[in-house]
Short mmCIF file of C-alpha atoms and ligand atoms in Angstrom, two decimals:
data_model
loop_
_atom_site.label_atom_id
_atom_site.label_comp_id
_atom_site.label_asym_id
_atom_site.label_seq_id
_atom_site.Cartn_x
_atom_site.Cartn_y
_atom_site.Cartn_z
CA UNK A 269 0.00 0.00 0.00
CA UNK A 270 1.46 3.61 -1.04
CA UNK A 271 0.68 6.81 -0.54
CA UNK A 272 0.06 8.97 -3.27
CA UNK A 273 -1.18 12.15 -1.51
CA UNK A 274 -1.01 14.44 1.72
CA UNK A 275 -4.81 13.98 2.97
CA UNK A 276 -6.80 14.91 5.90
CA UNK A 277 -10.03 13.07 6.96
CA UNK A 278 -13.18 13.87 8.63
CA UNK A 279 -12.96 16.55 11.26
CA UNK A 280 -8.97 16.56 10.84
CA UNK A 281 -9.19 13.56 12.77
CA UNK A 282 -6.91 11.73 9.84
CA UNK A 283 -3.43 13.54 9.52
CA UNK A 284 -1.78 13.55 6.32
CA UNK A 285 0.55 10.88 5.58
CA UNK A 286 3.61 10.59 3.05
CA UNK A 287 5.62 8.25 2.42
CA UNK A 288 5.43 3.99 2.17
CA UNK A 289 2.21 3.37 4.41
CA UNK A 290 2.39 1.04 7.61
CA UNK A 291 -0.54 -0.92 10.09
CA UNK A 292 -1.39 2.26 11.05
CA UNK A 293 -2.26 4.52 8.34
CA UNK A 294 -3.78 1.08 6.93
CA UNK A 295 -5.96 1.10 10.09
CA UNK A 296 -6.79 5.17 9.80
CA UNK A 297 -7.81 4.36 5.91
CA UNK A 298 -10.01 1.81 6.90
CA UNK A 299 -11.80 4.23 9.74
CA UNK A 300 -12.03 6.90 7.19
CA UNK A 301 -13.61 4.18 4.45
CA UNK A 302 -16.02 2.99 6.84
CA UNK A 303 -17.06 7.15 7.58
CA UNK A 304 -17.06 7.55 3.91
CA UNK A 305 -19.00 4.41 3.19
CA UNK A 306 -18.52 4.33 -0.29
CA UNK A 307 -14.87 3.71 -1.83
CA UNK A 308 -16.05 0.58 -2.70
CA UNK A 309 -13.03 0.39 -5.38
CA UNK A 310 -10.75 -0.14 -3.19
CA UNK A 311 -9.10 3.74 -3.13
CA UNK A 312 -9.18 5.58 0.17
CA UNK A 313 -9.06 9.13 0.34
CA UNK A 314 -5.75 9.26 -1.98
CA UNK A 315 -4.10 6.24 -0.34
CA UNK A 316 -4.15 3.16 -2.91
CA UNK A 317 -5.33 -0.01 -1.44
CA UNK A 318 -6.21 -1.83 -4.55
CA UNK A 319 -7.25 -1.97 -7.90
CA UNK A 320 -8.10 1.82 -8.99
CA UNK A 321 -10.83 2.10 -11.25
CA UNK A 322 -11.99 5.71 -13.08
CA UNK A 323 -12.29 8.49 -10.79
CA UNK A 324 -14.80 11.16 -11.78
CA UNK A 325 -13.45 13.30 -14.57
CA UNK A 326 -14.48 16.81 -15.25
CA UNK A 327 -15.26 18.70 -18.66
CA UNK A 328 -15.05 22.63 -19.27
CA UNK A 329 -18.28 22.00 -20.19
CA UNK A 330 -19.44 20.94 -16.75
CA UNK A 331 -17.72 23.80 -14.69
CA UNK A 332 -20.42 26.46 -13.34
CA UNK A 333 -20.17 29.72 -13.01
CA UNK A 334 -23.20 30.90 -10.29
CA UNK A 335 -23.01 28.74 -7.67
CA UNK A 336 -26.00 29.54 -4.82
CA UNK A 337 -25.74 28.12 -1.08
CA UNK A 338 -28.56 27.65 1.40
CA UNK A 339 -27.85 27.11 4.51
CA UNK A 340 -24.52 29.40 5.34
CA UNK A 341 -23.12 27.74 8.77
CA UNK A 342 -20.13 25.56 9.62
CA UNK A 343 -20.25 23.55 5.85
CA UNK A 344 -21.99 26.34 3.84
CA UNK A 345 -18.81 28.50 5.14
CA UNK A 346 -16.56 25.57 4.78
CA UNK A 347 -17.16 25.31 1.08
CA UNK A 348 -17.31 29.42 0.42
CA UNK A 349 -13.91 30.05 1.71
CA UNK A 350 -12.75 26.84 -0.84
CA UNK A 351 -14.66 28.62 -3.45
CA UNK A 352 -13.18 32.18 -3.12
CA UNK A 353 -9.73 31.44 -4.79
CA UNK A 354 -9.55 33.78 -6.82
CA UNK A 355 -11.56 32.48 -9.86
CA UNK A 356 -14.60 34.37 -11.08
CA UNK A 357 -16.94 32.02 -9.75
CA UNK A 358 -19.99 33.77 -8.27
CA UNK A 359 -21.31 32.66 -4.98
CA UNK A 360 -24.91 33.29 -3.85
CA UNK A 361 -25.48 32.85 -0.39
CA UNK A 362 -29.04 32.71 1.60
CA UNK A 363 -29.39 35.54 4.42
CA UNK A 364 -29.93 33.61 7.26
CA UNK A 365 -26.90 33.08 9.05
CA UNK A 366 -26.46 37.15 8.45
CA UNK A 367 -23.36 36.86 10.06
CA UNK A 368 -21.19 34.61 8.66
CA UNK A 369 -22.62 35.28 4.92
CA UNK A 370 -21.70 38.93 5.51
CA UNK A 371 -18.36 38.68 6.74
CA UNK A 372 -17.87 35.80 3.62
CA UNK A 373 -19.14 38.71 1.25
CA UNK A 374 -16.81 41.29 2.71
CA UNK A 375 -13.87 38.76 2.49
CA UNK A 376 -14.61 37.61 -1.28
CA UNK A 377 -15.76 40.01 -3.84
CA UNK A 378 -17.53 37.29 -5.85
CA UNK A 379 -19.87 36.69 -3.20
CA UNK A 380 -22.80 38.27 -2.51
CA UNK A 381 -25.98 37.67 0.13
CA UNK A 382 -29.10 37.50 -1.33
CA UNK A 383 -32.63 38.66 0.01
CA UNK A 384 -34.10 35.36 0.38
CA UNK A 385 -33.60 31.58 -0.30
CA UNK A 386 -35.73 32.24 -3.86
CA UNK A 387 -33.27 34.91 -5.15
CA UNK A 388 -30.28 32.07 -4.46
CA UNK A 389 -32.00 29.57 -6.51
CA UNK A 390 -33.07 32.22 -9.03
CA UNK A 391 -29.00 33.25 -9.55
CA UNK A 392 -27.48 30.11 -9.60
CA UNK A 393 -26.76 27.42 -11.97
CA UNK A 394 -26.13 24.79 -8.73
CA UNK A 395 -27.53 25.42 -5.56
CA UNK A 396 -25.83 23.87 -2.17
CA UNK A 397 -28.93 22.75 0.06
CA UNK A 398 -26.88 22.95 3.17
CA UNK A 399 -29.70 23.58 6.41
CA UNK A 400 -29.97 21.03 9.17
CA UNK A 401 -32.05 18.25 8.50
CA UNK A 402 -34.82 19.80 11.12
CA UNK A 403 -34.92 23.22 8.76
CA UNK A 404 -35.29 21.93 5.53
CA UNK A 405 -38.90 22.61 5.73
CA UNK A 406 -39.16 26.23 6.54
CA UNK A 407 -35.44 26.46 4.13
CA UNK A 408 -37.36 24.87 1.42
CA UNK A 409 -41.28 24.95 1.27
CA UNK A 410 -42.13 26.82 -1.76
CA UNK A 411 -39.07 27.44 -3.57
CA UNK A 412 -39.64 27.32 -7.75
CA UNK A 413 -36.47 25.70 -8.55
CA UNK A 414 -36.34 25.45 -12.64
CA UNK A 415 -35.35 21.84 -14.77
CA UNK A 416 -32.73 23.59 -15.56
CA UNK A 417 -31.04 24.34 -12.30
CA UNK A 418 -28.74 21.24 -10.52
CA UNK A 419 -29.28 20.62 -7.03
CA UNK A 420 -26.96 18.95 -4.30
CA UNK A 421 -27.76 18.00 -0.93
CA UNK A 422 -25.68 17.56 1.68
CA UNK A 423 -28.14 17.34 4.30
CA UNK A 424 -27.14 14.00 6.22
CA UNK A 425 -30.51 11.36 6.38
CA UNK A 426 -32.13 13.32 4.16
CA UNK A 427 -32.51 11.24 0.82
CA UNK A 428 -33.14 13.12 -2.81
CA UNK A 429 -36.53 11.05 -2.71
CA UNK A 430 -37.59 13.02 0.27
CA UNK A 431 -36.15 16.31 -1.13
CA UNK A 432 -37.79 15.82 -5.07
CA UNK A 433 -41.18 15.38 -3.00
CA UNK A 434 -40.96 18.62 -1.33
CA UNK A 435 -39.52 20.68 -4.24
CA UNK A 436 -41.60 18.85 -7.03
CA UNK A 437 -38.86 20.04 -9.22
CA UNK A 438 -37.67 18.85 -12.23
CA UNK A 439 -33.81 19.42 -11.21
CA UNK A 440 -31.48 16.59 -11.07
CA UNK A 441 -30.68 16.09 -7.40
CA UNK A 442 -27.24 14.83 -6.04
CA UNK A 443 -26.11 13.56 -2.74
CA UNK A 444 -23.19 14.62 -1.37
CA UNK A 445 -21.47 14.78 1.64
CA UNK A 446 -18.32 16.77 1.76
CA UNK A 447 -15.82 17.09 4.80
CA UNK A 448 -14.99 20.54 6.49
CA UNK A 449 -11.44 20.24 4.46
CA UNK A 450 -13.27 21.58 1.48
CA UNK A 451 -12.44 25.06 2.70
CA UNK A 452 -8.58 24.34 2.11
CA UNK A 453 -9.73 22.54 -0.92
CA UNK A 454 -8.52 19.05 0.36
CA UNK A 455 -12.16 17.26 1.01
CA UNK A 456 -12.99 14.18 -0.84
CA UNK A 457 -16.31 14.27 -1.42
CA UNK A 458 -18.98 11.58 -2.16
CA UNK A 459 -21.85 12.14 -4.37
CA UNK A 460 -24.83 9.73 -5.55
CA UNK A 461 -25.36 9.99 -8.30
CA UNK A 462 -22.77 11.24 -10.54
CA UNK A 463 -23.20 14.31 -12.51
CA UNK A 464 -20.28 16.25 -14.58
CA UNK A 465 -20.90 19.58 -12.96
CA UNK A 466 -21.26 18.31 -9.30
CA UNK A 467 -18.10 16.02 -9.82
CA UNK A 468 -16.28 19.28 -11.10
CA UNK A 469 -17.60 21.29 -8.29
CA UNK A 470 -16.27 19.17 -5.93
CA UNK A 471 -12.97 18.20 -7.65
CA UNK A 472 -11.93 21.73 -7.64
CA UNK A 473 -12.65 21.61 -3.56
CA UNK A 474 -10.60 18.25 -3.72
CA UNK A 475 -10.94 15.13 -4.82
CA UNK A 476 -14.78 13.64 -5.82
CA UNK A 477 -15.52 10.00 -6.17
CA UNK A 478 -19.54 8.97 -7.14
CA UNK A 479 -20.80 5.54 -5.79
CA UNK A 480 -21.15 3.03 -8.39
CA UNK A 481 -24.68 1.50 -6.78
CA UNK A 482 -27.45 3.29 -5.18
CA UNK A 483 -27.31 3.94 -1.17
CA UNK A 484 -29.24 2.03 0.56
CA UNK A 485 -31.05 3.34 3.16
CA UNK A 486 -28.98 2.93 5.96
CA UNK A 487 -26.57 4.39 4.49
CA UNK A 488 -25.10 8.50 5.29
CA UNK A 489 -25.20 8.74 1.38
N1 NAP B 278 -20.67 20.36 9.45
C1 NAP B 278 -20.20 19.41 8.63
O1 NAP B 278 -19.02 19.03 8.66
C2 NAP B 278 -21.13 18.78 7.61
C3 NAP B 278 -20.57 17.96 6.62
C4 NAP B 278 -21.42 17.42 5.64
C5 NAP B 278 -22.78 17.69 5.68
N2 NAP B 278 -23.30 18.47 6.68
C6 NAP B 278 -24.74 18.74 6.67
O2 NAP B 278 -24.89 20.11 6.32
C7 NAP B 278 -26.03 20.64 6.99
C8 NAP B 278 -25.60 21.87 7.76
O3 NAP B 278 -24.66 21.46 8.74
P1 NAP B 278 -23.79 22.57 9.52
O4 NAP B 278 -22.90 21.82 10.41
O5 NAP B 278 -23.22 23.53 8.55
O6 NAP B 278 -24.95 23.24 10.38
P2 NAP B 278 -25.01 24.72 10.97
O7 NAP B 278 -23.63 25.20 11.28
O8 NAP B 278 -26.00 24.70 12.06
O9 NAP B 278 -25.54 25.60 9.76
C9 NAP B 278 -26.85 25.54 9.29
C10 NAP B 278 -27.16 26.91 8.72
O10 NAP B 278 -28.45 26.87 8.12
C11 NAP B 278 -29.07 28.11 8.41
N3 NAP B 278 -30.52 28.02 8.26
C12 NAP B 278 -31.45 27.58 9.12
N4 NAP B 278 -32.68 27.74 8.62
C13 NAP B 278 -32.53 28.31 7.40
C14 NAP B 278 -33.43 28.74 6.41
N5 NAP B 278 -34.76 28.65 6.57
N6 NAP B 278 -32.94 29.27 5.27
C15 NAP B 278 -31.59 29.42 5.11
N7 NAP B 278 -30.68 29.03 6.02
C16 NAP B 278 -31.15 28.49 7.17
C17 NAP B 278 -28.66 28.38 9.84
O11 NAP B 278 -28.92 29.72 10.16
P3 NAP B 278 -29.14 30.14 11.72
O12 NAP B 278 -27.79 30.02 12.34
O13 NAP B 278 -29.64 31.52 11.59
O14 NAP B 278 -30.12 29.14 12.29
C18 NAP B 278 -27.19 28.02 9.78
O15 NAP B 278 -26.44 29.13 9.35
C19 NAP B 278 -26.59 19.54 7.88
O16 NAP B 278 -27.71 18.96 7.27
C20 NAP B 278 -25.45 18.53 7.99
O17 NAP B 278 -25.93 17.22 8.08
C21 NAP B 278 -22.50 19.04 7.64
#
């Protein structure tokens, strides 16, 4: 087993690791895969443990431009701060949470707070669903979200069946959960299903892997 990138896992509790790997970092991998629950290839979080198979691959095509978040706490920040690297990206955020989405809108000139969750979906090509699983209602009842539009949830035990029923949109939906190293642009990130601009979304915050098979239900993704 080698190495083949500095990583950090879940919560930092995974330090990075160079170098030929030993029982140890085999041992950490294995936590991390089992938090993950879905490197079912046999790749963990840039340490090679098997047979590789594709990872996700993204296209100029699939890059967005206006990305919208709902939901601006400790993830919503998380993945601003990886967004606001100095590519023209615009970043729509929802006003609750005033603080935070302020002082990310002072801090990055692509970013801007919007009046209301509506106006976020309105301006974006992708919108981040990123409230607490108890808030989704209130975030979400009534929104008009377009076919057009791409939607990813990261709301843990919240399934896109659940979340198509209350939108009754249209929008392809995709699980994801990413880790709070997406603001330093080092999270791998899990998604069901794949889709080109959510795998390039989350490849430019770090590395993005899609599960092969459907979650089941028991399952975080
Ligand atoms: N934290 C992580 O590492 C992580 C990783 C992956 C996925 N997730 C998932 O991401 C979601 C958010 O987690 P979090 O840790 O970021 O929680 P959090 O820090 O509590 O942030 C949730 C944010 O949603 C805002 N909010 C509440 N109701 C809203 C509404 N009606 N419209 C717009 N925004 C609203 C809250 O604003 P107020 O503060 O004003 O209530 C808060 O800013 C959860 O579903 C969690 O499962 C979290």
């Amino acid at each position: 087993m080698t190495c083949r990138k500095r990583s950090k896992a879940a919560s930092n509790a995974w330090q990075g690791i160079t170098g030929p790997c030993g029982d140890r970092a085999r041992e950490m991998c294995a936590r991390l895969y089992t938090t993950v629950n879905s490197l079912a290839d046999g790749r963990c979080f840039g340490v090679e443990i098997g047979p590789v198979t594709s990872t996700t691959h993204s296209t100029e095509a699939a890059v967005v431009k206006r990305i919208g978040i709902i939901g601006v706490g400790e993830i919503g920040r998380a993945m601003v701060t990886g967004l606001c690297d100095g590519d023209r990206t615009e970043v729509f955020l929802s006003p609750r949470g005033a603080r935070t989405a302020a002082e990310l809108a002072g801090r990055c000139e692509t970013v801007q707070v919007c009046a209301d969750n509506q106006e976020v979906v309105d301006r974006s090509e992708l919108v981040i669903i990123a409230v607490r699983r108890e808030d989704r209602h209130e975030a979400l009842a009534g929104l008009r979200v377009a076919g057009d539009k791409v939607l990813v949830n990261v709301m843990a035990g919240v399934g896109n069946d659940d979340l198509r029923q209350m939108l009754a949109t249209e929008a392809p939906l995709v699980r994801a959960i990413p880790l709070p190293a997406i603001r330093e642009r080092r999270s791998l990130t899990v998604t069901w299903p794949s889709h080109p601009a959510v795998n390039s979304l989350f490849e430019r915050l770090g590395y993005s892997r899609s599960r092969t098979r459907r979650p089941s239900t028991s399952s975080p993704l």
